[in-house]
């Protein structure tokens, strides 16, 4: 009984923590998938005069980076990552309108969707969330996308990256259909094309003309950052 009492006393009051303790605490809460605490932390930092962009990068993206690394190293698994990502989304929903107002810099934009004939979306959702966690703007087309959906989204959204996902060996070849259609329209070189899904491998990614095959969500984020950075440098060169 006595030990319980002391635990009660030690409950962390987020608003009482100084900034340098609040941010690591938010990383922990994000890691543990504690949505309400993450939202509370975001609001406290806003009240303290932090810019939305600083909160995004230091508190949310900083926290998701740890989640991403532990996911890559097999310490965390998909369910935990989804919980963390959902908590991040909740924090993001407060910041999004504010970021638009302040015209904050963004890392890049991605359109992502599972290909036609395939209704798997856990991997894709994970990539979407991790990409948002890294500061990308993500447009998710959902599942079962015919080539027209991709082309239309590229046209209207003008992203840096197109991401395609497939979980069946029978739907994998459809990725080539999409890339071939982009080539035909003369727009293939305007976008970075990333592909992923359990049955794929690097060789397949190369064979269909993708820029990269991404083994998992953590790899997708790293690859996207590298390739977008390179693309921007070429544009300004």
Coordinates of N, CA and C in Angstrom, one line a residue:
X1 N 0.8 -1.2 0.0 CA 0.0 0.0 0.0 C 0.9 1.3 0.0
X2 N 1.9 1.2 0.9 CA 2.7 2.4 1.0 C 3.3 2.9 -0.3
X3 N 3.9 1.9 -1.1 CA 4.6 2.2 -2.3 C 3.6 2.9 -3.3
X4 N 2.4 2.4 -3.3 CA 1.4 3.1 -4.2 C 1.3 4.5 -4.0
X5 N 1.2 4.9 -2.7 CA 1.1 6.3 -2.3 C 2.2 7.1 -2.9
X6 N 3.4 6.7 -2.8 CA 4.5 7.5 -3.3 C 4.4 7.6 -4.8
X7 N 4.0 6.5 -5.5 CA 3.8 6.6 -7.0 C 2.8 7.7 -7.3
X8 N 1.7 7.8 -6.6 CA 0.7 8.8 -6.8 C 1.4 10.2 -6.7
X9 N 2.2 10.4 -5.7 CA 2.8 11.7 -5.5 C 3.7 12.1 -6.7
X10 N 4.3 11.1 -7.3 CA 5.3 11.4 -8.3 C 4.7 11.5 -9.7
X11 N 3.4 11.6 -9.8 CA 2.8 11.8 -11.1 C 3.4 13.1 -11.8
X12 N 3.8 12.9 -13.0 CA 4.4 14.1 -13.7 C 3.4 15.1 -14.2
X13 N 3.6 16.3 -13.7 CA 2.7 17.4 -14.2 C 3.5 18.1 -15.3
X14 N 3.0 17.9 -16.6 CA 3.8 18.4 -17.7 C 4.0 19.9 -17.6
X15 N 3.0 20.6 -17.2 CA 3.1 22.1 -17.2 C 4.1 22.6 -16.2
X16 N 4.5 21.7 -15.3 CA 5.5 22.2 -14.3 C 6.9 21.9 -14.7
X17 N 7.0 21.2 -15.8 CA 8.4 20.9 -16.3 C 9.0 22.0 -17.1
X18 N 10.3 22.4 -16.9 CA 10.9 23.4 -17.7 C 11.1 22.8 -19.1
X19 N 11.2 23.6 -20.1 CA 11.3 23.2 -21.5 C 12.3 22.1 -21.7
X20 N 13.5 22.2 -21.0 CA 14.5 21.2 -21.3 C 14.2 19.8 -20.7
X21 N 13.2 19.7 -19.8 CA 12.7 18.4 -19.3 C 11.4 18.0 -20.1
X22 N 10.7 19.0 -20.5 CA 9.4 18.7 -21.1 C 9.6 18.0 -22.5
X23 N 10.6 18.5 -23.2 CA 10.7 17.9 -24.6 C 11.1 16.4 -24.5
X24 N 12.1 16.0 -23.6 CA 12.4 14.6 -23.5 C 11.2 13.8 -23.0
X25 N 10.4 14.4 -22.1 CA 9.3 13.8 -21.5 C 8.2 13.5 -22.7
X26 N 8.1 14.5 -23.6 CA 7.2 14.3 -24.7 C 7.7 13.2 -25.7
X27 N 9.1 13.1 -25.8 CA 9.6 12.0 -26.6 C 9.2 10.6 -26.0
X28 N 9.3 10.6 -24.6 CA 8.9 9.3 -23.9 C 7.4 9.0 -24.1
X29 N 6.6 10.1 -24.0 CA 5.1 9.9 -24.1 C 4.8 9.5 -25.6
X30 N 5.5 10.0 -26.5 CA 5.3 9.7 -27.9 C 5.7 8.2 -28.1
X31 N 6.8 7.8 -27.6 CA 7.3 6.5 -27.6 C 6.3 5.5 -27.1
X32 N 5.6 5.9 -26.0 CA 4.7 5.0 -25.3 C 3.3 5.2 -25.9
X33 N 3.1 6.0 -26.9 CA 1.8 6.1 -27.6 C 0.8 6.8 -26.7
X34 N 1.2 7.8 -25.9 CA 0.3 8.5 -25.0 C -0.2 9.8 -25.7
X35 N -1.3 9.6 -26.5 CA -1.8 10.7 -27.3 C -2.1 12.0 -26.5
X36 N -2.9 11.8 -25.4 CA -3.4 13.0 -24.7 C -2.2 13.8 -24.1
X37 N -1.2 13.1 -23.6 CA 0.0 13.7 -23.1 C 0.8 14.5 -24.2
X38 N 0.9 13.9 -25.4 CA 1.6 14.5 -26.5 C 0.8 15.8 -26.8
X39 N -0.5 15.7 -26.9 CA -1.3 16.9 -27.3 C -1.1 18.0 -26.2
X40 N -1.1 17.6 -25.0 CA -1.0 18.5 -23.9 C 0.4 19.2 -24.0
X41 N 1.4 18.4 -24.2 CA 2.8 19.0 -24.4 C 2.9 20.0 -25.5
X42 N 2.3 19.7 -26.6 CA 2.3 20.6 -27.7 C 1.6 21.9 -27.3
X43 N 0.5 21.8 -26.7 CA -0.2 23.1 -26.3 C 0.6 23.9 -25.2
X44 N 1.3 23.2 -24.3 CA 2.1 23.9 -23.3 C 3.2 24.7 -24.0
X45 N 3.9 24.0 -25.0 CA 5.0 24.7 -25.7 C 4.5 25.9 -26.5
X46 N 3.3 25.7 -27.1 CA 2.7 26.9 -27.8 C 2.5 28.0 -26.9
X47 N 1.9 27.7 -25.7 CA 1.7 28.8 -24.7 C 2.9 29.4 -24.3
X48 N 4.0 28.7 -24.3 CA 5.3 29.2 -23.9 C 6.0 30.0 -25.0
X49 N 5.3 30.1 -26.1 CA 5.9 30.9 -27.2 C 6.8 30.2 -28.2
X50 N 6.8 28.9 -28.1 CA 7.5 28.1 -29.1 C 6.9 28.2 -30.5
X51 N 7.7 28.3 -31.6 CA 7.0 28.4 -32.9 C 6.6 26.9 -33.2
X52 N 5.5 26.9 -34.0 CA 5.0 25.6 -34.4 C 6.1 24.7 -35.1
X53 N 6.9 25.3 -35.9 CA 8.0 24.6 -36.6 C 9.0 24.0 -35.6
X54 N 9.3 24.7 -34.6 CA 10.2 24.2 -33.6 C 9.7 23.1 -32.8
X55 N 8.4 23.2 -32.4 CA 7.7 22.1 -31.7 C 7.7 20.8 -32.6
X56 N 7.3 21.0 -33.9 CA 7.3 19.9 -34.8 C 8.7 19.2 -34.9
X57 N 9.7 20.0 -35.1 CA 11.0 19.3 -35.3 C 11.6 18.8 -34.0
X58 N 11.6 19.6 -32.9 CA 12.3 19.2 -31.7 C 11.5 18.2 -30.9
X59 N 10.2 18.4 -30.7 CA 9.4 17.5 -29.9 C 8.8 16.3 -30.6
X60 N 8.2 16.6 -31.8 CA 7.5 15.4 -32.5 C 8.5 14.7 -33.4
X61 N 9.1 15.3 -34.3 CA 10.0 14.6 -35.2 C 11.2 14.0 -34.4
X62 N 11.7 14.8 -33.4 CA 12.7 14.3 -32.6 C 12.3 13.0 -31.9
X63 N 11.1 12.9 -31.4 CA 10.6 11.7 -30.8 C 10.4 10.6 -31.7
X64 N 9.9 10.9 -32.9 CA 9.6 9.8 -33.9 C 10.9 9.2 -34.4
X65 N 12.0 10.0 -34.4 CA 13.3 9.6 -34.9 C 13.7 8.4 -34.0
X66 N 13.5 8.5 -32.7 CA 13.9 7.5 -31.7 C 13.0 6.2 -32.0
X67 N 11.7 6.5 -32.2 CA 10.8 5.4 -32.5 C 11.3 4.6 -33.8
X68 N 11.6 5.4 -34.8 CA 12.1 4.9 -36.1 C 13.3 4.0 -35.9
X69 N 14.3 4.5 -35.1 CA 15.5 3.8 -34.9 C 15.3 2.5 -34.2
X70 N 14.4 2.5 -33.2 CA 14.1 1.3 -32.4 C 13.3 0.3 -33.2
X71 N 12.5 0.8 -34.1 CA 11.7 -0.1 -35.0 C 12.7 -0.8 -36.0
X72 N 13.6 0.0 -36.5 CA 14.6 -0.5 -37.4 C 15.5 -1.6 -36.7
X73 N 15.8 -1.4 -35.5 CA 16.6 -2.3 -34.7 C 15.9 -3.5 -34.1
X74 N 14.6 -3.5 -34.3 CA 13.8 -4.6 -33.8 C 13.5 -4.5 -32.3
X75 N 13.6 -3.3 -31.7 CA 13.2 -3.2 -30.3 C 11.7 -2.9 -30.2
X76 N 11.2 -2.1 -31.2 CA 9.8 -1.8 -31.2 C 9.2 -2.6 -32.4
X77 N 7.9 -2.9 -32.4 CA 7.2 -3.6 -33.5 C 6.0 -2.8 -34.0
X78 N 5.5 -3.2 -35.1 CA 4.4 -2.5 -35.8 C 3.3 -1.9 -34.9
X79 N 2.7 -2.7 -34.0 CA 1.6 -2.1 -33.2 C 2.1 -0.9 -32.3
X80 N 3.3 -1.0 -31.8 CA 3.8 0.1 -30.9 C 4.1 1.3 -31.8
X81 N 4.6 1.1 -33.0 CA 5.0 2.2 -33.9 C 3.7 2.9 -34.3
X82 N 2.6 2.1 -34.6 CA 1.4 2.7 -35.0 C 0.8 3.6 -33.9
X83 N 0.9 3.1 -32.6 CA 0.5 3.9 -31.5 C 1.2 5.2 -31.4
X84 N 2.6 5.1 -31.5 CA 3.4 6.3 -31.4 C 3.0 7.3 -32.6
X85 N 2.9 6.7 -33.8 CA 2.5 7.5 -34.9 C 1.2 8.2 -34.8
X86 N 0.2 7.5 -34.2 CA -1.1 8.1 -33.9 C -1.0 9.3 -32.9
X87 N -0.1 9.1 -31.9 CA 0.1 10.2 -31.0 C 0.7 11.4 -31.7
X88 N 1.6 11.1 -32.6 CA 2.3 12.2 -33.3 C 1.2 12.9 -34.2
X89 N 0.4 12.1 -34.8 CA -0.7 12.7 -35.7 C -1.6 13.7 -34.9
X90 N -1.9 13.3 -33.6 CA -2.7 14.1 -32.8 C -2.0 15.4 -32.5
X91 N -0.7 15.4 -32.2 CA 0.0 16.6 -32.0 C 0.1 17.4 -33.2
X92 N 0.3 16.7 -34.4 CA 0.4 17.4 -35.7 C -0.9 18.1 -36.0
X93 N -2.0 17.5 -35.7 CA -3.3 18.2 -36.1 C -3.4 19.5 -35.5
X94 N -2.8 19.8 -34.3 CA -2.8 21.1 -33.7 C -1.9 22.0 -34.5
X95 N -0.7 21.5 -34.9 CA 0.3 22.3 -35.5 C 0.0 22.6 -37.0
X96 N -0.6 21.7 -37.7 CA -0.8 21.8 -39.1 C -1.3 23.2 -39.6
X97 N -2.5 23.6 -39.0 CA -3.0 24.9 -39.5 C -2.0 26.1 -39.1
X98 N -1.3 25.9 -38.0 CA -0.4 27.0 -37.6 C 0.8 27.0 -38.5
X99 N 1.3 25.8 -39.0 CA 2.4 25.7 -39.8 C 2.1 26.4 -41.2
X100 N 0.9 26.1 -41.7 CA 0.4 26.7 -42.9 C 0.5 28.2 -42.9
X101 N 0.0 28.8 -41.8 CA 0.0 30.2 -41.5 C 1.4 30.8 -41.6
X102 N 2.3 30.1 -40.9 CA 3.7 30.7 -40.8 C 4.6 30.3 -42.0
X103 N 4.0 29.5 -42.9 CA 4.8 29.1 -44.1 C 6.1 28.4 -43.7
X104 N 6.0 27.5 -42.8 CA 7.2 26.8 -42.3 C 7.8 25.9 -43.4
X105 N 9.1 25.8 -43.4 CA 9.7 25.0 -44.5 C 9.3 23.5 -44.3
X106 N 9.1 22.8 -45.4 CA 8.8 21.4 -45.2 C 9.9 20.6 -46.0
X107 N 10.1 19.4 -45.5 CA 11.1 18.6 -46.1 C 10.8 18.2 -47.6
X108 N 9.5 17.9 -47.8 CA 9.1 17.5 -49.1 C 7.7 17.0 -49.1
X109 N 7.2 16.5 -50.2 CA 5.8 16.0 -50.3 C 5.8 14.7 -51.0
X110 N 4.9 13.8 -50.5 CA 4.9 12.5 -51.0 C 3.4 12.0 -51.3
X111 N 3.2 11.4 -52.4 CA 1.9 10.8 -52.7 C 2.2 9.3 -52.5
X112 N 1.3 8.6 -51.8 CA 1.5 7.2 -51.6 C 0.2 6.4 -51.7
X113 N 0.3 5.2 -52.2 CA -0.9 4.3 -52.2 C -0.5 2.9 -52.6
X114 N -1.4 2.0 -52.2 CA -1.2 0.6 -52.5 C -1.8 0.4 -53.9
X115 N -1.1 -0.5 -54.7 CA -1.5 -0.6 -56.1 C -2.8 -1.4 -56.3
X116 N -3.3 -1.3 -57.5 CA -4.5 -2.0 -57.9 C -4.5 -3.5 -57.6
X117 N -5.6 -4.0 -57.1 CA -5.8 -5.4 -56.8 C -5.3 -5.8 -55.4
X118 N -4.7 -4.8 -54.7 CA -4.1 -5.1 -53.4 C -4.8 -4.2 -52.4
X119 N -5.2 -4.8 -51.3 CA -5.9 -4.1 -50.3 C -5.2 -4.0 -48.9
X120 N -3.9 -4.3 -49.0 CA -3.1 -4.3 -47.8 C -2.7 -2.8 -47.5
X121 N -2.8 -2.4 -46.2 CA -2.4 -1.0 -46.0 C -1.6 -0.8 -44.7
X122 N -1.3 -1.8 -43.9 CA -0.6 -1.5 -42.7 C 0.8 -1.0 -43.0
X123 N 1.5 -1.6 -43.9 CA 2.9 -1.1 -44.2 C 2.8 0.3 -44.8
X124 N 1.9 0.5 -45.7 CA 1.7 1.8 -46.3 C 1.4 2.9 -45.2
X125 N 0.5 2.5 -44.3 CA 0.1 3.5 -43.3 C 1.3 3.8 -42.4
X126 N 2.1 2.8 -42.1 CA 3.3 3.0 -41.3 C 4.3 4.0 -42.0
X127 N 4.5 3.8 -43.3 CA 5.4 4.6 -44.1 C 4.8 6.1 -44.0
X128 N 3.5 6.2 -44.3 CA 2.9 7.5 -44.3 C 3.1 8.3 -42.9
X129 N 2.9 7.5 -41.8 CA 3.0 8.1 -40.5 C 4.5 8.5 -40.2
X130 N 5.4 7.6 -40.6 CA 6.8 7.9 -40.3 C 7.3 9.0 -41.2
X131 N 6.8 9.1 -42.4 CA 7.2 10.2 -43.3 C 6.7 11.5 -42.7
X132 N 5.4 11.5 -42.2 CA 4.9 12.7 -41.6 C 5.7 13.1 -40.4
X133 N 6.1 12.0 -39.7 CA 6.9 12.2 -38.5 C 8.3 12.8 -38.8
X134 N 8.7 12.6 -40.0 CA 10.0 13.2 -40.4 C 9.9 14.6 -41.1
X135 N 8.6 15.1 -41.1 CA 8.4 16.4 -41.6 C 7.9 16.5 -43.0
X136 N 7.6 15.4 -43.6 CA 7.1 15.4 -45.0 C 5.6 15.6 -45.0
X137 N 5.1 16.2 -46.1 CA 3.6 16.3 -46.2 C 3.3 15.0 -47.0
X138 N 2.3 14.3 -46.6 CA 1.9 13.0 -47.2 C 0.5 13.1 -47.7
X139 N 0.3 12.7 -48.9 CA -1.1 12.5 -49.5 C -1.3 11.0 -49.7
X140 N -2.2 10.4 -48.9 CA -2.4 9.0 -48.9 C -3.6 8.6 -49.8
X141 N -3.3 7.9 -50.9 CA -4.4 7.5 -51.8 C -5.2 6.2 -51.4
X142 N -4.7 5.6 -50.3 CA -5.4 4.4 -49.9 C -5.0 3.2 -50.6
X143 N -5.9 2.2 -50.8 CA -5.6 0.9 -51.4 C -6.2 0.8 -52.8
X144 N -5.8 -0.2 -53.5 CA -6.4 -0.7 -54.8 C -6.4 0.5 -55.8
X145 N -5.3 1.1 -56.0 CA -5.2 2.2 -56.9 C -4.8 1.9 -58.4
X146 N -5.7 2.2 -59.3 CA -5.4 2.0 -60.7 C -4.4 3.1 -61.1
X147 N -3.8 2.9 -62.3 CA -2.7 3.8 -62.7 C -3.3 5.3 -62.8
X148 N -4.5 5.4 -63.2 CA -5.1 6.8 -63.3 C -5.1 7.6 -62.0
X149 N -5.3 6.9 -60.9 CA -5.3 7.5 -59.6 C -3.9 8.1 -59.3
X150 N -2.9 7.4 -59.6 CA -1.5 7.9 -59.4 C -1.2 9.1 -60.3
X151 N -1.5 8.9 -61.5 CA -1.2 10.0 -62.5 C -1.9 11.3 -62.1
X152 N -3.2 11.1 -61.8 CA -4.0 12.3 -61.4 C -3.4 13.0 -60.1
X153 N -3.1 12.2 -59.2 CA -2.5 12.7 -57.9 C -1.2 13.4 -58.2
X154 N -0.3 12.9 -59.0 CA 0.9 13.5 -59.4 C 0.7 14.9 -60.0
X155 N -0.4 14.9 -60.8 CA -0.7 16.1 -61.5 C -1.2 17.2 -60.6
X156 N -2.2 16.8 -59.7 CA -2.8 17.8 -58.8 C -1.9 18.2 -57.6
X157 N -1.2 17.2 -57.1 CA -0.4 17.4 -55.9 C 1.0 17.9 -56.1
X158 N 1.6 17.6 -57.3 CA 3.0 17.9 -57.6 C 3.9 17.6 -56.5
X159 N 4.0 16.3 -56.1 CA 4.8 15.9 -55.0 C 6.3 15.8 -55.4
X160 N 7.2 15.5 -54.5 CA 8.6 15.2 -54.8 C 8.7 13.7 -55.1
X161 N 7.8 12.9 -54.3 CA 8.0 11.5 -54.3 C 6.6 10.8 -54.6
X162 N 6.7 9.7 -55.3 CA 5.6 8.8 -55.4 C 6.0 7.5 -54.8
X163 N 5.1 7.0 -53.8 CA 5.4 5.8 -53.1 C 4.3 4.8 -53.5
X164 N 4.8 3.6 -53.9 CA 3.8 2.5 -54.2 C 4.1 1.3 -53.3
X165 N 3.0 0.6 -52.9 CA 3.2 -0.5 -52.0 C 2.4 -1.7 -52.6
X166 N 2.9 -2.9 -52.4 CA 2.2 -4.1 -52.8 C 2.6 -5.2 -51.8
X167 N 1.6 -6.0 -51.5 CA 2.0 -7.1 -50.6 C 1.8 -8.5 -51.2
X168 N 1.3 -8.5 -52.4 CA 1.0 -9.8 -53.1 C 2.0 -9.9 -54.3
X169 N 2.4 -11.1 -54.5 CA 3.3 -11.3 -55.7 C 2.5 -11.0 -57.0
X170 N 1.2 -11.2 -56.9 CA 0.4 -11.0 -58.1 C 0.1 -9.5 -58.4
X171 N 0.3 -8.6 -57.4 CA 0.0 -7.2 -57.7 C 1.3 -6.4 -57.9
X172 N 2.5 -7.1 -57.5 CA 3.8 -6.4 -57.7 C 4.0 -5.8 -59.1
X173 N 3.7 -6.6 -60.2 CA 4.0 -6.1 -61.5 C 3.2 -4.9 -61.9
X174 N 2.1 -4.6 -61.1 CA 1.4 -3.4 -61.5 C 2.2 -2.1 -61.2
X175 N 3.2 -2.2 -60.4 CA 4.0 -1.0 -60.1 C 4.7 -0.6 -61.4
X176 N 5.1 -1.6 -62.2 CA 5.8 -1.3 -63.5 C 4.8 -0.7 -64.5
X177 N 3.5 -1.1 -64.4 CA 2.5 -0.5 -65.3 C 2.4 1.1 -65.0
X178 N 2.5 1.4 -63.7 CA 2.4 2.8 -63.3 C 3.7 3.6 -63.8
X179 N 4.8 3.0 -63.6 CA 6.1 3.6 -64.0 C 6.1 3.8 -65.5
X180 N 5.7 2.7 -66.2 CA 5.7 2.8 -67.7 C 4.8 3.9 -68.2
X181 N 3.6 4.1 -67.5 CA 2.7 5.1 -67.9 C 3.3 6.5 -67.6
X182 N 4.1 6.6 -66.5 CA 4.8 7.9 -66.3 C 5.8 8.2 -67.3
X183 N 6.5 7.2 -67.8 CA 7.5 7.3 -68.8 C 6.8 7.8 -70.1
X184 N 5.7 7.1 -70.4 CA 4.9 7.4 -71.6 C 4.5 8.9 -71.6
X185 N 4.1 9.4 -70.5 CA 3.6 10.8 -70.4 C 4.8 11.8 -70.3
X186 N 6.0 11.2 -70.2 CA 7.2 12.1 -70.1 C 7.4 12.8 -68.8
X187 N 6.8 12.2 -67.7 CA 6.9 12.8 -66.4 C 7.7 11.9 -65.4
X188 N 8.2 10.8 -65.9 CA 8.9 9.9 -65.0 C 10.1 10.6 -64.2
X189 N 10.8 11.4 -64.9 CA 12.0 12.0 -64.3 C 11.6 13.2 -63.3
X190 N 10.4 13.6 -63.3 CA 10.0 14.7 -62.4 C 9.8 14.2 -61.0
X191 N 9.7 12.9 -60.8 CA 9.4 12.4 -59.5 C 10.4 11.3 -59.0
X192 N 10.6 11.3 -57.7 CA 11.3 10.2 -57.1 C 10.3 9.0 -56.8
X193 N 10.6 7.8 -57.4 CA 9.6 6.7 -57.2 C 10.2 5.7 -56.2
X194 N 9.5 5.5 -55.1 CA 9.9 4.6 -54.1 C 8.9 3.4 -54.0
X195 N 9.4 2.2 -53.9 CA 8.5 1.1 -53.9 C 8.8 0.2 -52.6
X196 N 7.7 -0.5 -52.1 CA 8.0 -1.3 -50.9 C 6.9 -2.3 -50.8
X197 N 7.1 -3.3 -49.9 CA 6.2 -4.4 -49.6 C 6.9 -5.7 -49.5
X198 N 6.3 -6.6 -48.7 CA 7.1 -7.8 -48.3 C 7.7 -8.6 -49.5
X199 N 6.9 -8.8 -50.6 CA 7.5 -9.7 -51.6 C 8.6 -9.1 -52.5
X200 N 8.7 -7.7 -52.4 CA 9.7 -7.0 -53.3 C 11.1 -7.2 -52.8
X201 N 12.0 -6.9 -53.7 CA 13.4 -6.7 -53.3 C 14.1 -5.7 -54.2
X202 N 15.4 -5.4 -53.9 CA 16.1 -4.4 -54.6 C 16.2 -4.6 -56.1
X203 N 16.4 -5.9 -56.4 CA 16.5 -6.3 -57.8 C 15.2 -5.9 -58.6
X204 N 14.1 -6.2 -57.9 CA 12.8 -6.0 -58.6 C 12.6 -4.5 -58.7
X205 N 13.0 -3.7 -57.7 CA 12.9 -2.2 -57.8 C 13.6 -1.7 -58.9
X206 N 14.8 -2.2 -59.1 CA 15.7 -1.8 -60.3 C 15.1 -2.2 -61.6
X207 N 14.6 -3.4 -61.7 CA 14.0 -3.9 -62.9 C 12.8 -3.1 -63.4
X208 N 12.0 -2.6 -62.5 CA 10.8 -1.9 -62.9 C 11.1 -0.4 -63.1
X209 N 12.3 0.0 -62.8 CA 12.7 1.4 -63.0 C 12.4 2.4 -61.8
X210 N 12.2 1.8 -60.6 CA 12.0 2.7 -59.5 C 13.3 3.3 -59.0
X211 N 13.3 4.4 -58.3 CA 14.5 5.0 -57.8 C 15.1 4.2 -56.6
X212 N 14.2 3.6 -55.8 CA 14.7 2.8 -54.7 C 13.6 1.9 -54.2
X213 N 14.1 0.7 -53.7 CA 13.2 -0.2 -53.0 C 13.4 0.0 -51.5
X214 N 12.4 0.2 -50.7 CA 12.6 0.4 -49.3 C 12.0 -0.8 -48.5
X215 N 12.9 -1.4 -47.7 CA 12.6 -2.6 -47.0 C 11.6 -2.3 -45.9
X216 N 11.6 -1.2 -45.2 CA 10.6 -0.9 -44.2 C 10.5 0.6 -44.1
X217 N 9.6 1.0 -43.2 CA 9.3 2.4 -43.0 C 10.5 3.3 -42.7
X218 N 11.4 2.8 -41.8 CA 12.5 3.5 -41.4 C 13.5 3.8 -42.6
X219 N 13.6 2.7 -43.4 CA 14.5 2.9 -44.6 C 13.8 3.9 -45.6
X220 N 12.5 3.8 -45.7 CA 11.8 4.7 -46.6 C 12.0 6.2 -46.2
X221 N 12.0 6.5 -44.9 CA 12.3 7.9 -44.5 C 13.7 8.3 -44.8
X222 N 14.7 7.5 -44.5 CA 16.1 7.8 -44.8 C 16.3 8.0 -46.3
X223 N 15.7 7.1 -47.1 CA 15.9 7.1 -48.6 C 15.3 8.4 -49.1
X224 N 14.1 8.7 -48.6 CA 13.3 9.9 -49.1 C 14.1 11.1 -48.8
X225 N 14.6 11.2 -47.6 CA 15.4 12.4 -47.2 C 16.6 12.6 -48.1
X226 N 17.3 11.5 -48.3 CA 18.6 11.6 -49.1 C 18.2 12.0 -50.5
X227 N 17.2 11.4 -51.1 CA 16.9 11.6 -52.5 C 16.3 13.0 -52.8
X228 N 15.5 13.4 -51.8 CA 14.9 14.8 -51.9 C 16.0 15.8 -51.8
X229 N 16.9 15.6 -50.9 CA 18.0 16.5 -50.7 C 18.8 16.6 -51.9
X230 N 19.1 15.5 -52.5 CA 19.9 15.5 -53.8 C 19.1 16.2 -54.9
X231 N 17.8 16.0 -55.0 CA 17.0 16.6 -56.0 C 17.0 18.1 -55.9
X232 N 16.8 18.6 -54.7 CA 16.8 20.0 -54.4 C 18.2 20.6 -54.8
X233 N 19.2 19.9 -54.4 CA 20.6 20.4 -54.7 C 20.8 20.6 -56.2
X234 N 20.3 19.6 -57.0 CA 20.4 19.6 -58.4 C 19.7 20.8 -59.0
X235 N 18.5 21.1 -58.4 CA 17.6 22.2 -58.9 C 18.3 23.5 -58.7
X236 N 19.0 23.6 -57.6 CA 19.7 24.9 -57.3 C 21.1 25.0 -57.8
X237 N 21.6 23.9 -58.4 CA 23.0 23.9 -58.9 C 23.1 24.8 -60.1

